[in-house]
XYZ file of N, CA and C in Angstrom:
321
model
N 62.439 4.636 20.594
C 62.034 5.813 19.884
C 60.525 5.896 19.905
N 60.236 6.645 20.686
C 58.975 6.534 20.989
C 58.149 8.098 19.394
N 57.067 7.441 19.358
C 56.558 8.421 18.086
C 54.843 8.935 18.700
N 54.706 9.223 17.656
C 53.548 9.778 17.367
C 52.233 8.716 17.222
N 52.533 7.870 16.795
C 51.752 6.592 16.191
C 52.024 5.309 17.433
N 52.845 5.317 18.310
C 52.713 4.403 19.445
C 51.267 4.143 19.635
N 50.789 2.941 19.558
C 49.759 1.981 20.409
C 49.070 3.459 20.944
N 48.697 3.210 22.450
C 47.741 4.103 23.157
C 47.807 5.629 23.130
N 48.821 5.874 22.712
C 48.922 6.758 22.344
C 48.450 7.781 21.275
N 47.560 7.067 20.463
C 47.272 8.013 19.489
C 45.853 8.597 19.532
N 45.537 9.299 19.546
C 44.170 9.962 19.643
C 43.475 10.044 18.607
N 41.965 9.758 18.390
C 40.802 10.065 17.149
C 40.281 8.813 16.771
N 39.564 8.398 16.155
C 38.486 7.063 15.798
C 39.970 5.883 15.194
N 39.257 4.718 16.420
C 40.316 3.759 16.369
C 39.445 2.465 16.396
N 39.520 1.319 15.584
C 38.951 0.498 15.425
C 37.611 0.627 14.636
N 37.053 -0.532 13.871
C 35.615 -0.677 13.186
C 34.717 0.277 13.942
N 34.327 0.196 15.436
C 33.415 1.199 16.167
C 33.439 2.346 15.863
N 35.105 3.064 15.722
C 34.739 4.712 15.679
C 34.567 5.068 13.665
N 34.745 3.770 12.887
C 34.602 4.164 11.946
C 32.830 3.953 11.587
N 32.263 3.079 12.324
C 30.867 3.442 12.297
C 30.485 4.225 12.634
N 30.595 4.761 13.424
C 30.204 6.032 14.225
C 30.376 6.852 14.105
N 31.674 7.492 12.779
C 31.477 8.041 11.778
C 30.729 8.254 10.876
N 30.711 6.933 10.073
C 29.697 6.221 9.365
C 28.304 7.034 9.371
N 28.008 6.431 11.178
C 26.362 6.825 11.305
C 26.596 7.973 11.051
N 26.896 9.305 12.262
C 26.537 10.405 11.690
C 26.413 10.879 10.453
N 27.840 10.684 9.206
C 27.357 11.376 8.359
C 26.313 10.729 7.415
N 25.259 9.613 7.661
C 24.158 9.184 7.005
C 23.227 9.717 7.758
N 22.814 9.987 9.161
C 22.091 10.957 9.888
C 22.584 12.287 9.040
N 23.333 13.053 8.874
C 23.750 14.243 8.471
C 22.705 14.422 6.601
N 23.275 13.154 5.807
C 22.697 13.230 4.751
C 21.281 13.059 4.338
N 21.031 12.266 5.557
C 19.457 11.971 6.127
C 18.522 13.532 5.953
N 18.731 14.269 7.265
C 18.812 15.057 7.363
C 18.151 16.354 6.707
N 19.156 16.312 5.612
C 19.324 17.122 4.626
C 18.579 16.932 3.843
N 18.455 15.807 3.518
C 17.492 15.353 2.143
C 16.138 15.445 3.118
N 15.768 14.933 4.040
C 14.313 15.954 4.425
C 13.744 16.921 4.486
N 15.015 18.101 4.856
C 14.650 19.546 5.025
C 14.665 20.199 3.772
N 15.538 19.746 2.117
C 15.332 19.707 1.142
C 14.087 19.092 0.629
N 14.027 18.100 0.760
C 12.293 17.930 0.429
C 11.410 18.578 0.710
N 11.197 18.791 1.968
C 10.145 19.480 2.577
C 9.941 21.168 2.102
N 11.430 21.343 1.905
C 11.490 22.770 1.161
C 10.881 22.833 -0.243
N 11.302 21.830 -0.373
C 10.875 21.469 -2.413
C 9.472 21.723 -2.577
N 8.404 20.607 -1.125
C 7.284 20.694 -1.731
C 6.674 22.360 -1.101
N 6.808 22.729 -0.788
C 6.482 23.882 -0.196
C 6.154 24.885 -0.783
N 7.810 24.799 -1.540
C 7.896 26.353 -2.845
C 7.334 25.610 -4.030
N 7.291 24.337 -4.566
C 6.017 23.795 -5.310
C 4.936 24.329 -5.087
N 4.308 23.685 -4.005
C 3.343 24.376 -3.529
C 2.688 25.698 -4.010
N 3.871 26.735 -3.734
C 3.466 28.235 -3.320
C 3.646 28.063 -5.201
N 4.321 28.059 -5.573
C 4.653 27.960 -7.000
C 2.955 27.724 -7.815
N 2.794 26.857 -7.890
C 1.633 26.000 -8.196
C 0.408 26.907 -7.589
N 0.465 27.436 -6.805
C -0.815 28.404 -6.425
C -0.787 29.593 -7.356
N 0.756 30.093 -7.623
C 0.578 31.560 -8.406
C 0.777 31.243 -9.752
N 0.920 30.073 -10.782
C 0.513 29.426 -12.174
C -0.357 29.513 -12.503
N -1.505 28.519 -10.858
C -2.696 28.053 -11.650
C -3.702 28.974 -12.278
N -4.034 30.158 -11.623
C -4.797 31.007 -12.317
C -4.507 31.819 -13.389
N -3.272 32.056 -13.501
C -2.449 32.095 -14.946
C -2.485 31.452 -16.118
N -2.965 30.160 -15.961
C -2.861 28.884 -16.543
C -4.168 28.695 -17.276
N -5.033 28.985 -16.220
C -6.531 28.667 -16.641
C -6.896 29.788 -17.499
N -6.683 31.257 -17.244
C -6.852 32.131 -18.117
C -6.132 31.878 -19.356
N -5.273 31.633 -19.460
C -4.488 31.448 -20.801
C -5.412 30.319 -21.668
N -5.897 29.623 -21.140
C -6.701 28.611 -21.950
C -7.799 29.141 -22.526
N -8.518 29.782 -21.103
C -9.925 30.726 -21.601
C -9.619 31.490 -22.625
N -8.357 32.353 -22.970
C -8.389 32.985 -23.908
C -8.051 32.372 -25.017
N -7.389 31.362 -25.070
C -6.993 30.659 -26.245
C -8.690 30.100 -26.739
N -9.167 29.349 -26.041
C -10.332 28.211 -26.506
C -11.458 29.311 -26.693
N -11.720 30.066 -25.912
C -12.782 31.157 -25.853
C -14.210 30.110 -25.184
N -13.734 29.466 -24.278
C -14.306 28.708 -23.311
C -13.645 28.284 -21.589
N -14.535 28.591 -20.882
C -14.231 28.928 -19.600
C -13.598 27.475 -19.475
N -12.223 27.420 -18.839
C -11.906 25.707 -18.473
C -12.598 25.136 -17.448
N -13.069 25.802 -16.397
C -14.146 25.697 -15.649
C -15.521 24.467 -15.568
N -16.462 26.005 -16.111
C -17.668 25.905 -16.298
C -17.839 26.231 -17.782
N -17.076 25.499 -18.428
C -17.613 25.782 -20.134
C -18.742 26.964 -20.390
N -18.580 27.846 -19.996
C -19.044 28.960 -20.843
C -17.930 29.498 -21.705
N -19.145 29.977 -22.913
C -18.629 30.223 -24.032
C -19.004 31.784 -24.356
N -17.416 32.678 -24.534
C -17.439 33.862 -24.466
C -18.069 33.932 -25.655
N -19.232 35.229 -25.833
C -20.031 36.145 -26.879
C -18.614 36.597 -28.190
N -17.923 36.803 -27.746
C -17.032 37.202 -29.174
C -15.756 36.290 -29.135
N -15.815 35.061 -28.763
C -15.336 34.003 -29.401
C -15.301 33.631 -30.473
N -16.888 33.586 -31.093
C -17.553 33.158 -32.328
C -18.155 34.319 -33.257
N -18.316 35.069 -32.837
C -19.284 36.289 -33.137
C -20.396 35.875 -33.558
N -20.875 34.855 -32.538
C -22.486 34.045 -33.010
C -23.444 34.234 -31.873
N -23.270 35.239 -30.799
C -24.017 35.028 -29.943
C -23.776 34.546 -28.797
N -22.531 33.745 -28.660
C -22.314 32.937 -27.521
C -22.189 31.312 -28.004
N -22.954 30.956 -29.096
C -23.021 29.905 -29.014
C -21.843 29.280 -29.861
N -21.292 28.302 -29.393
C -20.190 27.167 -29.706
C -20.509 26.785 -31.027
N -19.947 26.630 -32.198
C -20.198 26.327 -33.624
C -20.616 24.275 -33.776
N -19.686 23.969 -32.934
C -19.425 22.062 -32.378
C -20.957 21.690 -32.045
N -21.669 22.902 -30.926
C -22.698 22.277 -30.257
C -24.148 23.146 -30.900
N -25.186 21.984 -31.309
C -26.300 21.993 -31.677
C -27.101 23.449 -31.605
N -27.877 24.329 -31.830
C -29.141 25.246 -30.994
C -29.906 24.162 -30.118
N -30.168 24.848 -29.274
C -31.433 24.282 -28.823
C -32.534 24.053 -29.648
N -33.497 23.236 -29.578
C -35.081 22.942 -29.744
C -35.695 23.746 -28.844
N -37.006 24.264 -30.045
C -37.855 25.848 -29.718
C -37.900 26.637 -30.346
N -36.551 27.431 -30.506
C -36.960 28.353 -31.500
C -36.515 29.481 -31.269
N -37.992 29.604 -29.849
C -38.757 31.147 -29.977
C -37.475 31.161 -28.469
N -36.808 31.505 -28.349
C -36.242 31.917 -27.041
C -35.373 33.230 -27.397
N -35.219 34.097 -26.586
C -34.733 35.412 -27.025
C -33.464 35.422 -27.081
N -33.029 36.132 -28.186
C -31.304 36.151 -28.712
C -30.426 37.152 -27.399
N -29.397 36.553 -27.267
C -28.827 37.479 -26.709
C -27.942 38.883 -26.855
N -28.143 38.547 -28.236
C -27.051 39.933 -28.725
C -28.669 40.943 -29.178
N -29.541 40.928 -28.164
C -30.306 41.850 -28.800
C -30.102 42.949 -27.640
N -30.915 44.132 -27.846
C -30.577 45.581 -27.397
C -30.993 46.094 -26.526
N -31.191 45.382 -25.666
C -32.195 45.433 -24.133
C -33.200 45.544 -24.409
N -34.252 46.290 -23.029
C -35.730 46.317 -23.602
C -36.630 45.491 -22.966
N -38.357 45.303 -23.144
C -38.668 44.107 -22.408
C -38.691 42.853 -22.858
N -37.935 42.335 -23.082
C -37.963 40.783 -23.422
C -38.560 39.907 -23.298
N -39.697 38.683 -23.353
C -40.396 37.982 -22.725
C -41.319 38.804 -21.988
N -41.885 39.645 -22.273
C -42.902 40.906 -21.595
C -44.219 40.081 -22.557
C-alpha cells in the first residue's frame, strides 16, 4: 500500500537542513524588517523633531518672557523696560532708558 508519506517520495523540507533553511530565511525576513522599521522610525523622528522644535522654543519664550536662545528679555514681560527683576541694573547710571520716546538721544 503504497501512500503519500512513502520514504522518497514525499516532497518539501526534509531533515535538520531544510528546517534551517527555513529557520534562516525567516530570521533574514525578521532581520529585515526591523531595519527598514528603524530606519523609518528615525526618519519620521527626525522630520517630527524639526516641525516641534520651533514650536517648542516659542512656547517657552512666551511662557518665561525670555528668548531660550539668546536670553533676551521681552520689554512687556516685566513692564520695567526690558530689564529682568533676578538681574542687577547696570553700574553708571546715566545710560538712556529705553522706553523713552525717540528723539536725539546721546546727542
Amino acid at each position: 500500500m503504497g501512500g503519500v508519506l512513502d520514504g522518497a517520495a514525499t516532497a518539501g523540507v526534509v531533515g535538520p537542513a531544510g528546517w534551517a533553511a527555513v529557520l534562516g530565511t525567516v530570521l533574514l525576513a525578521v532581520a529585515l524588517g526591523y531595519a527598514a522599521g528603524r530606519r523609518r522610525g528615525y526618519r519620521d523622528g527626525y522630520r517630527l523633531g524639526r516641525a516641534e522644535a520651533p514650536l517648542e522654543l516659542r512656547a517657552q519664550a512666551l511662557t518665561r518672557g525670555v528668548c531660550p536662545v539668546c536670553d533676551h528679555v521681552a520689554a512687556e514681560a516685566f513692564g520695567c523696560g526690558g530689564e529682568r527683576p533676578d538681574v542687577p541694573a547696570p553700574a553708571g547710571g546715566n545710560q538712556p532708558s529705553r522706553a523713552s520716546s525717540g528723539g536725539n538721544e546721546g546727542a
